[in-house]
mmCIF file of C-alpha atoms in Angstrom:
data_model
loop_
_atom_site.group_PDB
_atom_site.id
_atom_site.type_symbol
_atom_site.label_atom_id
_atom_site.label_comp_id
_atom_site.label_asym_id
_atom_site.label_seq_id
_atom_site.Cartn_x
_atom_site.Cartn_y
_atom_site.Cartn_z
ATOM 1 C CA UNK A 30 127.496 105.683 138.005
ATOM 2 C CA UNK A 31 128.984 108.934 137.707
ATOM 3 C CA UNK A 32 127.623 112.106 137.532
ATOM 4 C CA UNK A 33 129.269 112.983 134.357
ATOM 5 C CA UNK A 34 127.725 109.601 132.715
ATOM 6 C CA UNK A 35 124.492 110.454 134.355
ATOM 7 C CA UNK A 36 124.151 113.867 132.841
ATOM 8 C CA UNK A 37 124.964 112.390 129.504
ATOM 9 C CA UNK A 38 122.499 109.341 129.618
ATOM 10 C CA UNK A 39 119.825 111.840 130.759
ATOM 11 C CA UNK A 40 120.370 114.514 127.839
ATOM 12 C CA UNK A 41 120.557 111.514 125.694
ATOM 13 C CA UNK A 42 117.118 110.448 126.915
ATOM 14 C CA UNK A 43 115.846 113.987 126.956
ATOM 15 C CA UNK A 44 117.061 114.084 122.890
ATOM 16 C CA UNK A 45 115.529 110.684 122.290
ATOM 17 C CA UNK A 46 111.910 111.169 123.197
ATOM 18 C CA UNK A 47 111.703 113.685 120.244
ATOM 19 C CA UNK A 48 113.231 111.275 117.167
ATOM 20 C CA UNK A 49 110.113 109.875 115.895
ATOM 21 C CA UNK A 50 108.428 113.219 115.518
ATOM 22 C CA UNK A 51 111.494 115.042 114.246
ATOM 23 C CA UNK A 52 111.813 111.926 111.694
ATOM 24 C CA UNK A 53 108.449 113.025 110.385
ATOM 25 C CA UNK A 54 109.206 116.244 109.847
ATOM 26 C CA UNK A 55 112.296 115.640 108.149
ATOM 27 C CA UNK A 56 110.552 112.981 105.933
ATOM 28 C CA UNK A 57 108.135 115.462 105.243
ATOM 29 C CA UNK A 58 110.908 117.887 104.207
ATOM 30 C CA UNK A 59 113.155 115.635 102.305
ATOM 31 C CA UNK A 60 110.795 113.093 100.781
ATOM 32 C CA UNK A 61 113.610 110.233 101.792
ATOM 33 C CA UNK A 62 113.141 107.601 104.421
ATOM 34 C CA UNK A 63 116.847 107.357 104.629
ATOM 35 C CA UNK A 64 117.772 111.150 104.296
ATOM 36 C CA UNK A 65 115.339 112.041 106.906
ATOM 37 C CA UNK A 66 117.209 109.271 109.404
ATOM 38 C CA UNK A 67 120.422 110.925 108.407
ATOM 39 C CA UNK A 68 118.941 114.700 108.769
ATOM 40 C CA UNK A 69 117.485 113.663 112.573
ATOM 41 C CA UNK A 70 121.082 111.842 113.522
ATOM 42 C CA UNK A 71 122.764 115.040 112.151
ATOM 43 C CA UNK A 72 120.596 116.925 114.680
ATOM 44 C CA UNK A 73 120.841 115.114 117.668
ATOM 45 C CA UNK A 74 124.927 114.871 117.408
ATOM 46 C CA UNK A 75 124.382 119.093 117.064
ATOM 47 C CA UNK A 76 122.241 119.219 119.839
ATOM 48 C CA UNK A 77 124.397 117.332 121.492
ATOM 49 C CA UNK A 78 127.967 119.151 121.099
ATOM 50 C CA UNK A 79 125.611 122.105 121.290
ATOM 51 C CA UNK A 80 123.676 121.674 124.465
ATOM 52 C CA UNK A 81 125.839 123.687 126.597
ATOM 53 C CA UNK A 82 124.922 126.731 124.637
ATOM 54 C CA UNK A 83 121.209 126.060 124.769
ATOM 55 C CA UNK A 84 119.671 128.940 127.080
ATOM 56 C CA UNK A 85 116.393 127.536 127.459
ATOM 57 C CA UNK A 86 114.770 130.699 125.889
ATOM 58 C CA UNK A 87 112.580 128.614 124.092
ATOM 59 C CA UNK A 88 111.789 124.765 124.648
ATOM 60 C CA UNK A 89 113.965 121.919 124.040
ATOM 61 C CA UNK A 90 111.382 120.650 121.057
ATOM 62 C CA UNK A 91 111.456 124.286 119.698
ATOM 63 C CA UNK A 92 115.194 124.081 119.864
ATOM 64 C CA UNK A 93 115.222 120.914 118.030
ATOM 65 C CA UNK A 94 113.149 121.611 115.716
ATOM 66 C CA UNK A 95 115.277 124.927 114.578
ATOM 67 C CA UNK A 96 118.584 122.927 114.456
ATOM 68 C CA UNK A 97 116.589 119.861 112.365
ATOM 69 C CA UNK A 98 115.086 122.896 109.848
ATOM 70 C CA UNK A 99 118.346 123.916 109.519
ATOM 71 C CA UNK A 100 120.092 120.705 108.330
ATOM 72 C CA UNK A 101 116.931 120.248 106.044
ATOM 73 C CA UNK A 102 117.179 123.384 104.024
ATOM 74 C CA UNK A 103 120.919 122.695 103.559
ATOM 75 C CA UNK A 104 120.120 119.016 102.228
ATOM 76 C CA UNK A 105 117.826 120.716 100.130
ATOM 77 C CA UNK A 106 120.111 123.466 98.527
ATOM 78 C CA UNK A 107 120.815 121.229 95.399
ATOM 79 C CA UNK A 108 117.250 121.968 94.462
ATOM 80 C CA UNK A 109 116.446 118.007 94.229
ATOM 81 C CA UNK A 110 112.600 117.327 94.255
ATOM 82 C CA UNK A 111 111.775 113.871 95.197
ATOM 83 C CA UNK A 112 108.826 112.715 92.759
ATOM 84 C CA UNK A 113 106.497 109.797 92.025
ATOM 85 C CA UNK A 114 106.335 108.184 88.208
ATOM 86 C CA UNK A 115 103.003 110.307 87.094
ATOM 87 C CA UNK A 116 104.797 113.521 88.300
ATOM 88 C CA UNK A 117 107.735 112.773 85.677
ATOM 89 C CA UNK A 118 105.956 111.408 82.748
ATOM 90 C CA UNK A 119 102.655 110.597 80.954
ATOM 91 C CA UNK A 120 100.898 107.216 81.923
ATOM 92 C CA UNK A 121 101.852 104.218 78.911
ATOM 93 C CA UNK A 122 99.277 102.221 77.379
ATOM 94 C CA UNK A 123 100.523 98.237 78.483
ATOM 95 C CA UNK A 124 101.267 98.257 74.542
ATOM 96 C CA UNK A 125 104.324 100.484 74.939
ATOM 97 C CA UNK A 126 105.013 99.373 78.461
ATOM 98 C CA UNK A 127 109.150 99.158 79.178
ATOM 99 C CA UNK A 128 110.606 99.366 82.512
ATOM 100 C CA UNK A 129 113.109 102.143 82.780
ATOM 101 C CA UNK A 130 114.740 102.689 86.030
ATOM 102 C CA UNK A 131 115.630 106.137 87.111
ATOM 103 C CA UNK A 132 118.424 106.919 89.967
ATOM 104 C CA UNK A 133 117.477 106.105 93.713
ATOM 105 C CA UNK A 134 117.570 109.925 94.345
ATOM 106 C CA UNK A 135 115.011 110.488 91.980
ATOM 107 C CA UNK A 136 112.050 108.588 93.901
ATOM 108 C CA UNK A 137 110.015 109.627 96.732
ATOM 109 C CA UNK A 138 110.405 106.995 99.186
ATOM 110 C CA UNK A 139 107.989 104.840 101.368
ATOM 111 C CA UNK A 140 108.100 104.993 105.262
ATOM 112 C CA UNK A 141 106.918 102.590 108.271
ATOM 113 C CA UNK A 142 104.043 104.951 110.029
ATOM 114 C CA UNK A 143 106.171 103.810 113.554
ATOM 115 C CA UNK A 144 108.995 105.605 112.596
ATOM 116 C CA UNK A 145 107.446 108.934 111.876
ATOM 117 C CA UNK A 146 103.911 108.942 113.477
ATOM 118 C CA UNK A 147 103.890 109.223 117.301
ATOM 119 C CA UNK A 148 100.828 108.292 119.312
ATOM 120 C CA UNK A 149 98.951 111.829 119.911
ATOM 121 C CA UNK A 150 96.283 111.253 122.549
ATOM 122 C CA UNK A 151 93.844 112.938 120.652
ATOM 123 C CA UNK A 152 92.494 110.875 117.315
ATOM 124 C CA UNK A 153 91.853 114.402 115.325
ATOM 125 C CA UNK A 154 95.550 114.806 115.671
ATOM 126 C CA UNK A 155 96.729 111.400 114.704
ATOM 127 C CA UNK A 156 94.681 111.417 111.758
ATOM 128 C CA UNK A 157 95.953 114.692 110.484
ATOM 129 C CA UNK A 158 99.702 113.347 111.151
ATOM 130 C CA UNK A 159 98.349 110.335 108.791
ATOM 131 C CA UNK A 160 97.151 112.313 106.057
ATOM 132 C CA UNK A 161 100.626 114.112 106.189
ATOM 133 C CA UNK A 162 102.578 111.535 105.176
ATOM 134 C CA UNK A 163 100.187 109.899 102.647
ATOM 135 C CA UNK A 164 101.983 109.622 99.033
ATOM 136 C CA UNK A 165 100.097 112.462 97.472
ATOM 137 C CA UNK A 166 100.570 115.274 100.080
ATOM 138 C CA UNK A 167 103.992 114.087 100.344
ATOM 139 C CA UNK A 168 104.390 115.095 96.511
ATOM 140 C CA UNK A 169 102.365 118.244 96.732
ATOM 141 C CA UNK A 170 105.170 119.178 99.514
ATOM 142 C CA UNK A 171 107.643 118.476 96.809
ATOM 143 C CA UNK A 172 106.607 121.067 94.675
ATOM 144 C CA UNK A 173 107.001 123.693 97.161
ATOM 145 C CA UNK A 174 110.281 125.797 97.382
ATOM 146 C CA UNK A 175 112.078 124.644 100.842
ATOM 147 C CA UNK A 176 110.975 127.291 103.163
ATOM 148 C CA UNK A 177 107.481 127.263 101.854
ATOM 149 C CA UNK A 178 107.665 123.659 102.609
ATOM 150 C CA UNK A 179 108.988 124.233 106.005
ATOM 151 C CA UNK A 180 105.977 127.005 107.083
ATOM 152 C CA UNK A 181 103.191 124.626 105.547
ATOM 153 C CA UNK A 182 104.518 121.734 107.799
ATOM 154 C CA UNK A 183 104.872 123.796 110.825
ATOM 155 C CA UNK A 184 101.450 125.763 110.412
ATOM 156 C CA UNK A 185 99.189 123.103 108.854
ATOM 157 C CA UNK A 186 100.453 119.759 109.885
ATOM 158 C CA UNK A 187 102.262 120.415 113.365
ATOM 159 C CA UNK A 188 99.575 123.392 114.574
ATOM 160 C CA UNK A 189 102.699 125.807 115.316
ATOM 161 C CA UNK A 190 101.712 129.383 115.528
ATOM 162 C CA UNK A 191 102.785 132.156 112.927
ATOM 163 C CA UNK A 192 104.761 133.844 116.009
ATOM 164 C CA UNK A 193 106.590 130.510 116.580
ATOM 165 C CA UNK A 194 107.400 129.527 112.983
ATOM 166 C CA UNK A 195 108.425 132.968 112.688
ATOM 167 C CA UNK A 196 111.423 132.740 115.755
ATOM 168 C CA UNK A 197 112.353 129.349 114.463
ATOM 169 C CA UNK A 198 112.956 130.557 110.987
ATOM 170 C CA UNK A 199 114.374 133.862 112.338
ATOM 171 C CA UNK A 200 111.914 136.124 110.194
ATOM 172 C CA UNK A 201 108.708 138.163 110.651
ATOM 173 C CA UNK A 202 105.131 136.839 110.834
ATOM 174 C CA UNK A 203 104.112 138.505 107.931
ATOM 175 C CA UNK A 204 106.435 136.672 106.222
ATOM 176 C CA UNK A 205 105.359 133.380 107.760
ATOM 177 C CA UNK A 206 101.912 134.202 107.007
ATOM 178 C CA UNK A 207 102.831 135.290 102.871
ATOM 179 C CA UNK A 208 104.867 132.128 102.436
ATOM 180 C CA UNK A 209 102.060 130.118 104.006
ATOM 181 C CA UNK A 210 99.445 131.590 101.574
ATOM 182 C CA UNK A 211 101.786 130.805 98.514
ATOM 183 C CA UNK A 212 102.239 127.473 99.424
ATOM 184 C CA UNK A 213 98.366 126.787 100.076
ATOM 185 C CA UNK A 214 98.055 128.243 96.411
ATOM 186 C CA UNK A 215 100.498 125.915 94.662
ATOM 187 C CA UNK A 216 99.059 123.078 96.512
ATOM 188 C CA UNK A 217 95.422 124.355 95.197
ATOM 189 C CA UNK A 218 97.071 124.616 91.480
ATOM 190 C CA UNK A 219 98.514 121.123 91.631
ATOM 191 C CA UNK A 220 95.819 118.719 92.689
ATOM 192 C CA UNK A 221 97.979 115.393 93.071
ATOM 193 C CA UNK A 222 96.581 112.284 91.593
ATOM 194 C CA UNK A 223 96.003 109.900 94.769
ATOM 195 C CA UNK A 224 94.590 113.389 96.832
ATOM 196 C CA UNK A 225 91.149 111.896 96.719
ATOM 197 C CA UNK A 226 92.327 108.575 98.725
ATOM 198 C CA UNK A 227 90.291 108.246 101.848
ATOM 199 C CA UNK A 228 91.071 105.737 104.618
ATOM 200 C CA UNK A 229 89.425 105.784 108.315
ATOM 201 C CA UNK A 230 91.511 105.386 111.076
ATOM 202 C CA UNK A 231 91.030 102.547 112.444
ATOM 203 C CA UNK A 232 89.945 100.691 108.873
ATOM 204 C CA UNK A 233 86.021 100.575 108.980
ATOM 205 C CA UNK A 234 84.578 96.890 108.289
ATOM 206 C CA UNK A 235 84.203 98.008 104.538
ATOM 207 C CA UNK A 236 87.726 98.709 104.306
ATOM 208 C CA UNK A 237 89.263 95.652 106.029
ATOM 209 C CA UNK A 238 86.583 93.446 103.695
ATOM 210 C CA UNK A 239 87.957 95.517 100.435
ATOM 211 C CA UNK A 240 91.223 94.378 101.644
ATOM 212 C CA UNK A 241 90.903 90.920 102.748
ATOM 213 C CA UNK A 242 89.269 90.500 98.899
ATOM 214 C CA UNK A 243 92.631 92.165 97.603
ATOM 215 C CA UNK A 244 94.982 89.640 99.355
ATOM 216 C CA UNK A 245 92.981 86.643 98.404
ATOM 217 C CA UNK A 246 92.699 88.353 94.270
ATOM 218 C CA UNK A 247 96.559 89.175 94.568
ATOM 219 C CA UNK A 248 97.930 85.591 96.035
ATOM 220 C CA UNK A 249 95.269 83.878 93.814
ATOM 221 C CA UNK A 250 96.372 85.789 90.932
ATOM 222 C CA UNK A 251 92.521 86.438 90.240
ATOM 223 C CA UNK A 252 92.441 89.284 87.597
ATOM 224 C CA UNK A 253 88.660 89.002 87.281
ATOM 225 C CA UNK A 254 88.453 89.252 91.316
ATOM 226 C CA UNK A 255 91.317 92.266 90.818
ATOM 227 C CA UNK A 256 89.577 94.056 88.343
ATOM 228 C CA UNK A 257 86.320 93.936 90.406
ATOM 229 C CA UNK A 258 88.530 95.882 93.136
ATOM 230 C CA UNK A 259 89.982 98.723 91.052
ATOM 231 C CA UNK A 260 88.569 101.707 90.414
ATOM 232 C CA UNK A 261 88.352 102.670 86.649
ATOM 233 C CA UNK A 262 90.762 104.826 86.801
ATOM 234 C CA UNK A 263 93.317 103.140 89.136
ATOM 235 C CA UNK A 264 96.776 103.954 88.909
ATOM 236 C CA UNK A 265 99.990 101.566 89.561
ATOM 237 C CA UNK A 266 103.347 102.587 90.009
ATOM 238 C CA UNK A 267 106.746 100.785 90.144
ATOM 239 C CA UNK A 268 109.716 102.995 91.252
ATOM 240 C CA UNK A 269 112.539 102.627 90.675
ATOM 241 C CA UNK A 270 110.573 102.130 86.957
ATOM 242 C CA UNK A 271 109.337 105.164 85.608
ATOM 243 C CA UNK A 272 106.413 103.646 84.058
ATOM 244 C CA UNK A 273 102.803 103.656 85.395
ATOM 245 C CA UNK A 274 99.764 102.367 84.118
ATOM 246 C CA UNK A 275 96.189 103.698 84.325
ATOM 247 C CA UNK A 276 93.020 101.687 84.669
ATOM 248 C CA UNK A 277 92.196 97.997 85.238
ATOM 249 C CA UNK A 278 92.608 96.458 81.785
ATOM 250 C CA UNK A 279 96.101 97.774 81.453
ATOM 251 C CA UNK A 280 97.271 96.793 85.214
ATOM 252 C CA UNK A 281 95.832 93.374 85.016
ATOM 253 C CA UNK A 282 97.462 92.892 81.597
ATOM 254 C CA UNK A 283 100.667 94.068 82.840
ATOM 255 C CA UNK A 284 100.362 91.614 85.868
ATOM 256 C CA UNK A 285 99.893 88.634 83.395
ATOM 257 C CA UNK A 286 102.803 89.503 80.997
ATOM 258 C CA UNK A 287 105.795 91.390 82.272
ATOM 259 C CA UNK A 288 104.617 91.028 86.057
ATOM 260 C CA UNK A 289 103.487 87.034 85.511
ATOM 261 C CA UNK A 290 106.527 86.236 87.972
ATOM 262 C CA UNK A 291 104.369 87.391 90.796
ATOM 263 C CA UNK A 292 101.612 84.990 90.434
ATOM 264 C CA UNK A 293 101.517 82.727 93.739
ATOM 265 C CA UNK A 294 103.197 85.449 95.596
ATOM 266 C CA UNK A 295 102.549 85.888 99.516
ATOM 267 C CA UNK A 296 101.379 89.171 101.566
ATOM 268 C CA UNK A 297 102.235 90.269 104.625
ATOM 269 C CA UNK A 298 100.289 93.521 106.144
ATOM 270 C CA UNK A 299 102.672 96.485 106.584
ATOM 271 C CA UNK A 300 101.457 100.350 107.861
ATOM 272 C CA UNK A 301 103.162 102.435 105.420
ATOM 273 C CA UNK A 302 102.682 106.255 104.553
ATOM 274 C CA UNK A 303 99.267 106.313 106.874
ATOM 275 C CA UNK A 304 97.850 104.164 104.266
ATOM 276 C CA UNK A 305 96.973 100.163 104.143
ATOM 277 C CA UNK A 306 100.031 98.136 102.396
ATOM 278 C CA UNK A 307 101.763 94.906 102.111
ATOM 279 C CA UNK A 308 105.260 93.512 101.543
ATOM 280 C CA UNK A 309 105.001 91.208 98.765
ATOM 281 C CA UNK A 310 106.875 88.025 98.707
ATOM 282 C CA UNK A 311 107.130 86.192 95.019
ATOM 283 C CA UNK A 312 108.062 82.382 94.796
ATOM 284 C CA UNK A 313 111.606 81.564 94.268
ATOM 285 C CA UNK A 314 111.764 79.014 91.626
ATOM 286 C CA UNK A 315 115.624 78.251 92.177
ATOM 287 C CA UNK A 316 115.437 77.461 96.135
ATOM 288 C CA UNK A 317 111.770 77.420 97.082
ATOM 289 C CA UNK A 318 109.813 79.506 99.418
ATOM 290 C CA UNK A 319 109.525 83.262 98.907
ATOM 291 C CA UNK A 320 111.775 86.130 97.889
ATOM 292 C CA UNK A 321 110.949 90.237 98.872
ATOM 293 C CA UNK A 322 109.924 91.969 95.786
ATOM 294 C CA UNK A 323 107.999 95.128 96.453
ATOM 295 C CA UNK A 324 106.682 96.992 99.460
ATOM 296 C CA UNK A 325 103.055 98.051 97.958
ATOM 297 C CA UNK A 326 101.366 101.232 99.173
ATOM 298 C CA UNK A 327 97.259 100.917 98.707
ATOM 299 C CA UNK A 328 94.979 103.968 98.107
ATOM 300 C CA UNK A 329 91.505 103.348 98.571
ATOM 301 C CA UNK A 330 88.482 105.860 98.026
ATOM 302 C CA UNK A 331 84.675 104.938 97.535
ATOM 303 C CA UNK A 332 85.457 101.306 98.381
ATOM 304 C CA UNK A 333 87.754 100.687 95.238
ATOM 305 C CA UNK A 334 91.392 100.709 95.030
ATOM 306 C CA UNK A 335 92.500 103.772 93.220
ATOM 307 C CA UNK A 336 96.554 103.656 94.011
ATOM 308 C CA UNK A 337 98.628 100.456 93.552
ATOM 309 C CA UNK A 338 101.991 101.595 94.630
ATOM 310 C CA UNK A 339 104.684 99.171 94.478
ATOM 311 C CA UNK A 340 108.332 100.313 95.728
ATOM 312 C CA UNK A 341 110.753 97.551 94.352
ATOM 313 C CA UNK A 342 114.048 98.152 96.151
ATOM 314 C CA UNK A 343 113.416 95.264 98.660
ATOM 315 C CA UNK A 344 116.973 95.320 99.945
ATOM 316 C CA UNK A 345 116.390 98.785 101.251
ATOM 317 C CA UNK A 346 112.307 98.476 102.195
ATOM 318 C CA UNK A 347 112.792 95.349 103.999
ATOM 319 C CA UNK A 348 115.001 95.975 106.548
ATOM 320 C CA UNK A 349 113.652 99.507 106.804
ATOM 321 C CA UNK A 350 110.283 97.685 107.750
ATOM 322 C CA UNK A 351 111.892 95.087 109.895
ATOM 323 C CA UNK A 352 110.830 92.260 107.262
ATOM 324 C CA UNK A 353 112.511 89.142 106.782
ATOM 325 C CA UNK A 354 114.438 88.753 103.574
ATOM 326 C CA UNK A 355 112.696 85.382 103.011
ATOM 327 C CA UNK A 356 109.952 83.212 103.760
ATOM 328 C CA UNK A 357 109.891 79.569 103.971
ATOM 329 C CA UNK A 358 107.620 77.764 102.076
ATOM 330 C CA UNK A 359 105.157 76.878 104.478
ATOM 331 C CA UNK A 360 105.197 80.171 106.155
ATOM 332 C CA UNK A 361 102.326 82.274 104.831
ATOM 333 C CA UNK A 362 102.600 84.779 107.673
ATOM 334 C CA UNK A 363 105.087 86.741 109.655
ATOM 335 C CA UNK A 364 104.972 89.279 112.104
ATOM 336 C CA UNK A 365 106.267 92.637 110.765
ATOM 337 C CA UNK A 366 109.301 93.366 113.170
ATOM 338 C CA UNK A 367 108.830 97.274 113.055
#
């Protein structure tokens, strides 16, 4: 190996160690799994190409965050804000339920924990990191102007000092503090559905039992059992459709009418957005076995399921989670590959 090759390999390794945390940062900024990964790749390429200009006045990590912030701010200049169905429309009664899709770039997207959450030694840091990728918090971030979003993430999620954020953004400490204050005020004014979700890390015994009962109820398509697990104000969403339903009656009513083909599905556990979730495979009546249908994200509070979010674009999500695009009939379980 030549010195040049060794140097290149060494630089690649130094940059690569920051990929997961940078992906988490870009995901919080952009609200899109795929745009976040594109932003990090762009960051890595820019860093690699301009590394000879890196003078070491800041840490390599800070320098990479500066590049990633600029990439994200450039991507956000179009003003697009990722959303959940309840951010865009009123809840629809089951009697008027209609499946109307919106373009992909409308929606806040799910993300596997493994791609955005490093493994800190401090359990408290791990808990903050998980809370900061939950769907409700991600939706709240989307309400903020881009620079306020960056300040809030850097200060409150990543625990940077105001002076460090000011240097990164090329502004003053006073400006950073002002932006943080405005961001906090905006979030306080706009309480997001799902913001009260409380899941311990790791899951406690009651939460594990709740999920076991959920799997049994869903796979058995037992609506009475499922109703017993749902909070009276539980919400169900199904991006890319803008329909969302509230309450156990409408949710189970939908599942036994428009959602009836999901009877007999199989659920595979996934870790998604800091919450428990499942990859849903529904029966394939034509060739047998099971075909991908949704990545489900569950929000839990006070021993009940309060949010039931189904992301249906399986050709995008299942590969992202390292999941197979088919289950054979005799296979009720599959190991997650991501």
